[in-house]
CSV table of C-alpha atoms in Angstrom, one decimal:
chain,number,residue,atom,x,y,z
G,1145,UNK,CA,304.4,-62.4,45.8
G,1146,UNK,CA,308.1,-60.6,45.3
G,1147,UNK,CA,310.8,-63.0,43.7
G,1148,UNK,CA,313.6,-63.6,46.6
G,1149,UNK,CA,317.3,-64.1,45.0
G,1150,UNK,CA,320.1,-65.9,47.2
G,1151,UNK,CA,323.3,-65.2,45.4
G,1152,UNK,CA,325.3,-68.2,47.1
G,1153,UNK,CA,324.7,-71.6,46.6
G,1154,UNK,CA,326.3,-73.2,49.7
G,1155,UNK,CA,324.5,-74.3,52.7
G,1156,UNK,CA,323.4,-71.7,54.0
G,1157,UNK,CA,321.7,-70.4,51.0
G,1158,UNK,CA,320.4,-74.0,49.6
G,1159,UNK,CA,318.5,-73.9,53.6
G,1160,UNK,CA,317.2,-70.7,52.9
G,1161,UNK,CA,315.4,-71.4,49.4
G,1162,UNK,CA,314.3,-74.7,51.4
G,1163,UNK,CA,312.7,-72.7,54.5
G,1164,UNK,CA,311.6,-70.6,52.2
G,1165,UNK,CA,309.9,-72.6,49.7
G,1166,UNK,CA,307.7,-73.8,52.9
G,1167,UNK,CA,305.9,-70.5,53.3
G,1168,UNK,CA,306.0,-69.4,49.4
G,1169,UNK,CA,305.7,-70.3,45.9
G,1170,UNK,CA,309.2,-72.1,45.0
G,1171,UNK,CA,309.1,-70.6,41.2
G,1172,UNK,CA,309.6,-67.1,43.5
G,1173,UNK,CA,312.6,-68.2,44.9
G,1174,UNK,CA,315.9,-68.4,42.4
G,1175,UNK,CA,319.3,-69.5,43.6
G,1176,UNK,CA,322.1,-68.4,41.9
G,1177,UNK,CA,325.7,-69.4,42.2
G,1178,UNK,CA,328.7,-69.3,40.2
G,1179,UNK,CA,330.6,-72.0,40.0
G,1180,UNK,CA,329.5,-75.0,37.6
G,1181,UNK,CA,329.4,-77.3,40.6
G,1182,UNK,CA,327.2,-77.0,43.5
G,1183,UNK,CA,329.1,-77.7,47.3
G,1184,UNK,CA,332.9,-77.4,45.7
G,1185,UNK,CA,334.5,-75.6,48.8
G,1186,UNK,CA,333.2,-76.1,52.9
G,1187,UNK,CA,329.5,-77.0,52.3
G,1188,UNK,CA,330.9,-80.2,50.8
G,1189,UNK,CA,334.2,-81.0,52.4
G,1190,UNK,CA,333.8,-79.7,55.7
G,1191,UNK,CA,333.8,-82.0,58.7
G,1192,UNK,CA,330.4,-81.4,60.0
G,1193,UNK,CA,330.8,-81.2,63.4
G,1194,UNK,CA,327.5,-79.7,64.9
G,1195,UNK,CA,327.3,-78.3,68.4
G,1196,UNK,CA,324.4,-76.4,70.7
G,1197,UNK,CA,326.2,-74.4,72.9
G,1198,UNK,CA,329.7,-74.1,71.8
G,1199,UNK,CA,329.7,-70.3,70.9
G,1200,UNK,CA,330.3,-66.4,71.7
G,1201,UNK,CA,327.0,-65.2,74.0
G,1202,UNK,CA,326.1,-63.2,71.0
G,1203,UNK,CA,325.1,-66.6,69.5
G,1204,UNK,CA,323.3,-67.9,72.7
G,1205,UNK,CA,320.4,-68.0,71.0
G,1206,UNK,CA,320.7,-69.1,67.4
G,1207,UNK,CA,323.1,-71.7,68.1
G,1208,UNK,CA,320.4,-73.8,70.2
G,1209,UNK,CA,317.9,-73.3,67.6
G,1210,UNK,CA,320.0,-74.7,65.0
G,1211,UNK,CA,321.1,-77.8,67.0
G,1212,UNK,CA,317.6,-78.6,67.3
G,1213,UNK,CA,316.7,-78.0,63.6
G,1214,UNK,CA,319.2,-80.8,62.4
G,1215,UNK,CA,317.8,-83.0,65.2
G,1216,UNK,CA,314.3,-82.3,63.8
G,1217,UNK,CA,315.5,-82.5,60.1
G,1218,UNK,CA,317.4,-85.9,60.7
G,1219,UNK,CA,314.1,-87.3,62.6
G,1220,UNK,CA,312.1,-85.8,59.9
G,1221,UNK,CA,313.6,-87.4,57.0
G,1222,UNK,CA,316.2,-89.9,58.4
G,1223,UNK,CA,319.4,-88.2,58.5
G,1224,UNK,CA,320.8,-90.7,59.7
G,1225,UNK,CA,320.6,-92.8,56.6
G,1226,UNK,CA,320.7,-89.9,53.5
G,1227,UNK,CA,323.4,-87.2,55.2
G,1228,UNK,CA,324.9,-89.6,58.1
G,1229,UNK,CA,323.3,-87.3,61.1
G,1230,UNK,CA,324.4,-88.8,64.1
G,1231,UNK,CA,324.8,-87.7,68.5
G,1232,UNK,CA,328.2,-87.6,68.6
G,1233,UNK,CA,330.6,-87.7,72.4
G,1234,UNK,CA,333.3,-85.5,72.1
G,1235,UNK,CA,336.3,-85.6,73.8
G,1236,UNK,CA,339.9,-83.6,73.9
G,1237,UNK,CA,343.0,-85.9,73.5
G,1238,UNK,CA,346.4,-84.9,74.7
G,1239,UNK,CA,349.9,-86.6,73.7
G,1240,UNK,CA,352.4,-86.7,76.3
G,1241,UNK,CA,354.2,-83.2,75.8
G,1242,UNK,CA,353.9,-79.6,76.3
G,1243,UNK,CA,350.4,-78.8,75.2
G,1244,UNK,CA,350.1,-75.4,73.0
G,1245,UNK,CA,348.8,-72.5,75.3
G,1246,UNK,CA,344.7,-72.2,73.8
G,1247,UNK,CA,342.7,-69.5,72.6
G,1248,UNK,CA,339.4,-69.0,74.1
G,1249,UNK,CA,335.9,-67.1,73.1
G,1250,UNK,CA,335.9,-65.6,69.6
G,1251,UNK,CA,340.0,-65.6,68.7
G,1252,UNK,CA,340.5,-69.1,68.6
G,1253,UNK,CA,340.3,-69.0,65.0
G,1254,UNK,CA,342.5,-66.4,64.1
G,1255,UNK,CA,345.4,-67.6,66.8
G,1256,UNK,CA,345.3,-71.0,65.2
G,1257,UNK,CA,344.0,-72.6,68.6
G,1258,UNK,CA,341.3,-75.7,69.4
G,1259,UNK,CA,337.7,-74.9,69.3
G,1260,UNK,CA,337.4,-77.2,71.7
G,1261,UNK,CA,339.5,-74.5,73.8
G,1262,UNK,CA,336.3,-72.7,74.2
G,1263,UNK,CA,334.8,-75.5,76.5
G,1264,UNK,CA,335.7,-74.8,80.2
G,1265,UNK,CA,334.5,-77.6,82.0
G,1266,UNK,CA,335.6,-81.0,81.3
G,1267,UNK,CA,334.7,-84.5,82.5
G,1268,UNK,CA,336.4,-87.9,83.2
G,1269,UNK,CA,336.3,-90.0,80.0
G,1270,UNK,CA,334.3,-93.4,80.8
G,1271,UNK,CA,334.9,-96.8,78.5
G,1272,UNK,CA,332.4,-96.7,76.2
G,1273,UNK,CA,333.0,-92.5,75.6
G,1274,UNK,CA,336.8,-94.0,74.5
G,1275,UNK,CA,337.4,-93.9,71.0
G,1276,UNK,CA,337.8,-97.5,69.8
G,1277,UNK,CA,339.4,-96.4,66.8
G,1278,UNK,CA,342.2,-94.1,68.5
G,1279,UNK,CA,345.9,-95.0,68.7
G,1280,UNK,CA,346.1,-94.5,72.3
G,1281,UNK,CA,349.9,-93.9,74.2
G,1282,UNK,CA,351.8,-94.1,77.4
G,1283,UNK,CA,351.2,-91.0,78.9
G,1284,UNK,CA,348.8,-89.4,76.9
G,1285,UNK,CA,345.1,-88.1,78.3
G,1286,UNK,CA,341.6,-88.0,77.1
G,1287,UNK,CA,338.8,-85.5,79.0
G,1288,UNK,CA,335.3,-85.3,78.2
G,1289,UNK,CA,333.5,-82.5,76.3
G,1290,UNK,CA,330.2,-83.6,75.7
G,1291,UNK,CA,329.1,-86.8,76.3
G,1292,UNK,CA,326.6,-86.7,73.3
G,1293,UNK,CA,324.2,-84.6,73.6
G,1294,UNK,CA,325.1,-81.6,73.0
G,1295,UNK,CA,327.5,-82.4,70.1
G,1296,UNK,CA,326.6,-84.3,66.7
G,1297,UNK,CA,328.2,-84.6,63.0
G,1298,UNK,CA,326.8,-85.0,59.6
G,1299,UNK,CA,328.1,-85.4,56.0
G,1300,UNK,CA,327.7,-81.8,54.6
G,1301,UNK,CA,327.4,-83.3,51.4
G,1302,UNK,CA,325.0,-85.0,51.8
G,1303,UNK,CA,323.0,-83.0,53.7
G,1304,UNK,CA,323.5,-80.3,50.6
G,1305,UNK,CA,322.3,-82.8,48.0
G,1306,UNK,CA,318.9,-83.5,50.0
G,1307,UNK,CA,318.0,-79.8,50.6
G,1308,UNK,CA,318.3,-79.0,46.7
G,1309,UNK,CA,316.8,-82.3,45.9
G,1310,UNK,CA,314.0,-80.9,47.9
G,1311,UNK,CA,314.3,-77.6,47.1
G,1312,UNK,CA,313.8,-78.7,43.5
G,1313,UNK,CA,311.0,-80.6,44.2
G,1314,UNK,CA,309.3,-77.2,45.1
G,1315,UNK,CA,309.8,-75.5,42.2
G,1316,UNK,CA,313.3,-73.7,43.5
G,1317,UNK,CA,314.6,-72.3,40.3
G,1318,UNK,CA,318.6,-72.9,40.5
G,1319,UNK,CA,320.6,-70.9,38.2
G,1320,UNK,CA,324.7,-72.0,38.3
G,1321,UNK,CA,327.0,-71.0,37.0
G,1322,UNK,CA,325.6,-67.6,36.8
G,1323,UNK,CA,326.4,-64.3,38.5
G,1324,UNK,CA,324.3,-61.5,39.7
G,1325,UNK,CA,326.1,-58.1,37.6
G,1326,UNK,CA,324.1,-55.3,39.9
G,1327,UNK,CA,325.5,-56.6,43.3
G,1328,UNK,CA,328.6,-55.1,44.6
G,1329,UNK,CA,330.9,-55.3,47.3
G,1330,UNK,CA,330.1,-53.8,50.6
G,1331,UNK,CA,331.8,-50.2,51.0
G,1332,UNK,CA,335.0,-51.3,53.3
G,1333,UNK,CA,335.2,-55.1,50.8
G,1334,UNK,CA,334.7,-56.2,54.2
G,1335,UNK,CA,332.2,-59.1,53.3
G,1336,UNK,CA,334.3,-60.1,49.8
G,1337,UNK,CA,337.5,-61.8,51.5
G,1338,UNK,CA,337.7,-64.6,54.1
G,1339,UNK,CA,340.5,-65.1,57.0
G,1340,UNK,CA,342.0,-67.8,57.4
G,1341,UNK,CA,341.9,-68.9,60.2
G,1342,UNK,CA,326.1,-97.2,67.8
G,1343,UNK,CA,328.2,-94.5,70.1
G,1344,UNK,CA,329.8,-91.9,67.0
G,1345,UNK,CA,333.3,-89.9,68.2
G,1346,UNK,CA,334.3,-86.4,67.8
G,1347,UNK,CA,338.0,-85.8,68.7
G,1348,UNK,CA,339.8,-82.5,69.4
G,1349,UNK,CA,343.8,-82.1,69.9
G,1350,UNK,CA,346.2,-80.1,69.8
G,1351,UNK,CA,349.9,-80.6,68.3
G,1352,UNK,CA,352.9,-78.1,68.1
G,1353,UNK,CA,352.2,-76.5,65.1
G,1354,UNK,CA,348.4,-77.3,64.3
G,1355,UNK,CA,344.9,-78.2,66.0
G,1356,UNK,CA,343.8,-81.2,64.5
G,1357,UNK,CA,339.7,-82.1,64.6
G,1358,UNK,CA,338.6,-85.7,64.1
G,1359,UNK,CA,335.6,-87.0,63.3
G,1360,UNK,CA,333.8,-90.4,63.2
G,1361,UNK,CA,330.8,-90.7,60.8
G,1362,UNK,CA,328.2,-94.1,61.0
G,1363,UNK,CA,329.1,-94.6,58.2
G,1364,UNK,CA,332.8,-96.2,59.7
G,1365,UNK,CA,334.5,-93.1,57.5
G,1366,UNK,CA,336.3,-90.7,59.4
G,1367,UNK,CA,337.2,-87.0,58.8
G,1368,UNK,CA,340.4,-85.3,59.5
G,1369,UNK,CA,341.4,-81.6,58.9
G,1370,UNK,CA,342.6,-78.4,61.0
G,1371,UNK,CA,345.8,-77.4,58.8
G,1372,UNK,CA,345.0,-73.5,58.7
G,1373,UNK,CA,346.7,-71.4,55.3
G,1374,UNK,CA,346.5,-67.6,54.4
G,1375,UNK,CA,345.1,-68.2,51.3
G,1376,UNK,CA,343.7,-65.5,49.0
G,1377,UNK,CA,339.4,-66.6,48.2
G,1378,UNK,CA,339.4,-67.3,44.6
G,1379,UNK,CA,337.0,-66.0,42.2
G,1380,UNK,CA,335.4,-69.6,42.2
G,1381,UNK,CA,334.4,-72.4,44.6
G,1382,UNK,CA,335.5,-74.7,42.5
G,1383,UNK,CA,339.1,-73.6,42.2
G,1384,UNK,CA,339.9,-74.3,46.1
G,1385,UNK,CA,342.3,-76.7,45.8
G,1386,UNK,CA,343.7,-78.6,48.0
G,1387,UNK,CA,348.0,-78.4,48.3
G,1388,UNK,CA,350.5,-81.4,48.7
G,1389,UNK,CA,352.0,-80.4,52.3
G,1390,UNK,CA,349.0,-80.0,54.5
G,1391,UNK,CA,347.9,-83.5,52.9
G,1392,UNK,CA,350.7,-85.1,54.0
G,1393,UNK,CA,350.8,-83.7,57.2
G,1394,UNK,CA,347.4,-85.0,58.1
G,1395,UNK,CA,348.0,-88.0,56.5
G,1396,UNK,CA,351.1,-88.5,58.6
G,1397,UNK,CA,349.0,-87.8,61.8
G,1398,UNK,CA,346.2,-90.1,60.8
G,1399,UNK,CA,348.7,-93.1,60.6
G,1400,UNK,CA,349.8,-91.9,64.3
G,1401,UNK,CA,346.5,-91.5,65.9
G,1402,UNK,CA,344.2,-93.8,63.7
G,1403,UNK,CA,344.1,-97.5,64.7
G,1404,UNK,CA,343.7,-99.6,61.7
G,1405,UNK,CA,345.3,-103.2,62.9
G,1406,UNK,CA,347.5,-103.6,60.5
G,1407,UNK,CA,345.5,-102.2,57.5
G,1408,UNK,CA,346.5,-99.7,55.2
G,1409,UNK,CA,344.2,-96.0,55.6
G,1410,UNK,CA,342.4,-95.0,52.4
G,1411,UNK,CA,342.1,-91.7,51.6
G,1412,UNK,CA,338.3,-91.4,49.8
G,1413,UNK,CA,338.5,-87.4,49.6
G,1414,UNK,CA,340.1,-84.5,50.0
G,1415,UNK,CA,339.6,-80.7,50.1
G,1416,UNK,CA,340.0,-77.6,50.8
G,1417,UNK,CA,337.5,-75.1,52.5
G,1418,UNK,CA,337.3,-71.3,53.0
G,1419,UNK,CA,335.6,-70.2,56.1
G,1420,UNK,CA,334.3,-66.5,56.1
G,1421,UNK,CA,335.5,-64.5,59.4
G,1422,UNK,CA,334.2,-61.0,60.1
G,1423,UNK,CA,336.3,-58.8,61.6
G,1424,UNK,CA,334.1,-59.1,65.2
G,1425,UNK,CA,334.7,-62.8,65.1
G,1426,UNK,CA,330.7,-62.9,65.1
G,1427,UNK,CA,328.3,-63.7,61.6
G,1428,UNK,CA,325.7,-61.1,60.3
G,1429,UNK,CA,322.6,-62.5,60.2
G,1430,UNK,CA,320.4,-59.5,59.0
G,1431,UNK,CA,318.7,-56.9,57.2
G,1432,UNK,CA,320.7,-54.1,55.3
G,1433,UNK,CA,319.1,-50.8,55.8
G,1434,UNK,CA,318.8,-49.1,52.6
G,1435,UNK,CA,321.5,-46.1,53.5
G,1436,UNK,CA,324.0,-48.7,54.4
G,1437,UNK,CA,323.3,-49.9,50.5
G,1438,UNK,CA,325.0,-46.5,49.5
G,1439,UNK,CA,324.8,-45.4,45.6
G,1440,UNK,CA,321.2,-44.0,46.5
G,1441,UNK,CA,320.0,-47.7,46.2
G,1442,UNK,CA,316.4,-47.9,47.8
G,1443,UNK,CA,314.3,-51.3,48.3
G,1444,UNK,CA,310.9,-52.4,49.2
G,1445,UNK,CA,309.6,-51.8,52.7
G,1446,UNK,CA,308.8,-55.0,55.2
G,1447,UNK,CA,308.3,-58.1,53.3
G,1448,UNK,CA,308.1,-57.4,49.6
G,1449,UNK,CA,311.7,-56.2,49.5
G,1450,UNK,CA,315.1,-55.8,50.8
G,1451,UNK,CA,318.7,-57.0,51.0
G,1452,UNK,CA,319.6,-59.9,53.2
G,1453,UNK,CA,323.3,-60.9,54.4
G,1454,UNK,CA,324.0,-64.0,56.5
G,1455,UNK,CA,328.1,-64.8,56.3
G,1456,UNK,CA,331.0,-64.4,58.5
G,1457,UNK,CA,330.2,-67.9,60.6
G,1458,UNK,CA,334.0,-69.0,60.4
G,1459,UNK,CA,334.3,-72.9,61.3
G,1460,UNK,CA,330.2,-72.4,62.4
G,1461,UNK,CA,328.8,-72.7,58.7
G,1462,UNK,CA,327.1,-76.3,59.3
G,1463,UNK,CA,326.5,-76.1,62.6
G,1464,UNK,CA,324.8,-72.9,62.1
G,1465,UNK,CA,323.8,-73.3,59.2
G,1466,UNK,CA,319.6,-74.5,59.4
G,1467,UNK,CA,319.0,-72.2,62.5
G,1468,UNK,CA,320.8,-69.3,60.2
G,1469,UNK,CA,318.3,-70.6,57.0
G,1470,UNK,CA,315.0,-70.7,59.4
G,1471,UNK,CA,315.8,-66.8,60.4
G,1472,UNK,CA,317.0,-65.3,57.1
G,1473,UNK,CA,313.4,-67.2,55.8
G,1474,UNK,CA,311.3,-65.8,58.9
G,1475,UNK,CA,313.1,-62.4,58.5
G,1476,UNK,CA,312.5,-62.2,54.5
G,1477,UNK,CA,309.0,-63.1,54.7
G,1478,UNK,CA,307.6,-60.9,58.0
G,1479,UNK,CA,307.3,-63.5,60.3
G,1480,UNK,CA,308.4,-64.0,64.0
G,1481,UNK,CA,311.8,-64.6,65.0
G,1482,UNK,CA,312.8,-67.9,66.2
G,1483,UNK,CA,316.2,-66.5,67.9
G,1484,UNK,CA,317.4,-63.6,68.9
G,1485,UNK,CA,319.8,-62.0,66.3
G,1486,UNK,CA,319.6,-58.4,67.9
G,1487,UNK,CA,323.6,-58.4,68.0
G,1488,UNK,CA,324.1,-60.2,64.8
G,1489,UNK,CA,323.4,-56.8,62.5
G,1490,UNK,CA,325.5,-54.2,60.5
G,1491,UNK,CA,327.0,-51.5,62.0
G,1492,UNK,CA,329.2,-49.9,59.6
């Protein structure tokens, strides 16, 4: 059997040796990042907010299929224990003030908006669907987005750490830090830059200048991001650092929104994390035909050869991320389909 190489070590390419070791040889399959640690940027600091139907119609079909692989996963292997898988309600909160005119669809990301912008219809928030841990105000408002299940959240982390636990287990050779030399950037450097943009809670908001996302792991830690930055990708993962003002400003809205009675909030971790947008506001998830390669590159027909890309899933990466893996897998090795990616190709 051809060797496969994933050049990216992040969670999308740690699933895809995993799905892959299940149908071949795991000494065939080499993973190769570059950066000394493994899960320095959004595959270990993101929030891991997971959702099934949250998405642009283009994604009607993977985004299902993934929801229902961490399920499986998490029932598989208890998730809920090693990587802190969890149903999660999610609701929107309002303060009492002018509320920041959303984005919807596949913009939200680039006009600094809510995801949870993208959900049209709302419900009434019942008691036990009430955060128990949010500061709550005169005059503020909570409404219903999913009343758990549809919506779940995870430690990325950790969910990293057991796929190349078992991805080692299978024989997965891992090669970091190390670099592939004969792989280029696409012709436009399109793909090389990113865009900045027992009952568990996920919270959405929206302030004047930001869209905060909270969420509540089982294990009684919550995570609190949505400061966007321009910020140039650097060469390495693990040279994403996060900067002094966006940590205080959610650290400042934790103490306003967070009820601790009387205790003092502990910050375990923070990060920063890069999230790659394409231009469409829509990932590729396919096969690069060889003219598309350019410099007269040609590769194996069917099975035995080819280039794969999956990127450009924005704040999607771990939502996305095993129903992404399962395909690329499927796709690599000549075997059914189990979504529809038909509008998730390259068109140059």
């Amino acid at each position: 059997m051809a060797s496969t190489v994933i050049v990216g070590g992040g969670i999308i390419g740690i699933a895809t040796a995993y799905y892959l070791s299940e149908h071949q040889p795991g000494s065939s399959i080499h993973l190769v990042d570059s950066s000394a640690t493994l899960f320095a940027s959004a595959s270990g600091f993101a929030g891991g907010f997971l959702a099934r139907d949250w998405f642009h119609e283009d994604l009607a079909s993977l985004g299902p299929l993934s929801f229902d692989e961490h399920e499986k996963l998490a029932k598989q292997f208890d998730g809920r224990e090693k990587w802190l898988y969890a149903k999660s309600v999610t609701v929107n909160y309002e303060l009492p003030r002018r509320r920041p005119k959303g984005s919807t669809g596949q913009d939200w990301l680039r006009e600094g908006g809510s995801r949870a912008d993208v959900i049209e219809e709302r419900g009434e928030v019942k008691d036990r669907n009430s955060p128990p841990w949010l500061r709550r105000i005169k005059g503020d408002a909570l409404s219903l987005l999913d009343n758990g299940e549809g919506t779940a959240v995870l430690d990325p982390l950790k969910l990293c750490q057991f796929l190349l636990e078992r991805c080692r287990a299978a024989g997965v050779r891992i090669h970091n830090p190390a670099v592939v030399l004969n792989v280029g950037a696409d012709c436009h450097d399109e793909l090389s830059y990113v865009h900045i943009g027992d009952t568990y809670h996920s919270v959405y908001t929206s302030m004047d200048d930001f869209s905060p996302e909270i969420y509540a792991r089982p294990n009684g830690h919550i995570w609190l991001g949505g400061v966007n930055a321009s910020l140039r990708l650097p060469p390495l993962a693990t040279s994403a650092k996060p900067m002094d003002a966006p940590l205080e400003k959610l650290k400042n809205l934790a103490k306003q929104i967070i009820r601790t009675d009387g205790d003092e909030l502990e910050v375990l971790r923070t990060g920063l994390c890069f999230r790659p947008v394409s231009e469409r506001g829509t990932p590729y998830v396919t096969r690069i035909e060889d003219v598309d390669l350019r410099q007269g590159y040609r590769t194996r027909k069917g099975s035995d050869g080819g280039v794969y890309v999956a990127t450009g899933h924005g704040p999607w990466g771990i939502s996305l991320s095993l129903g992404t893996a399962k395909v690329m897998a499927e796709m690599m090795q000549g075997r059914e389909l189990s979504a529809d990616i038909s509008k998730l190709g390259y068109w140059p």
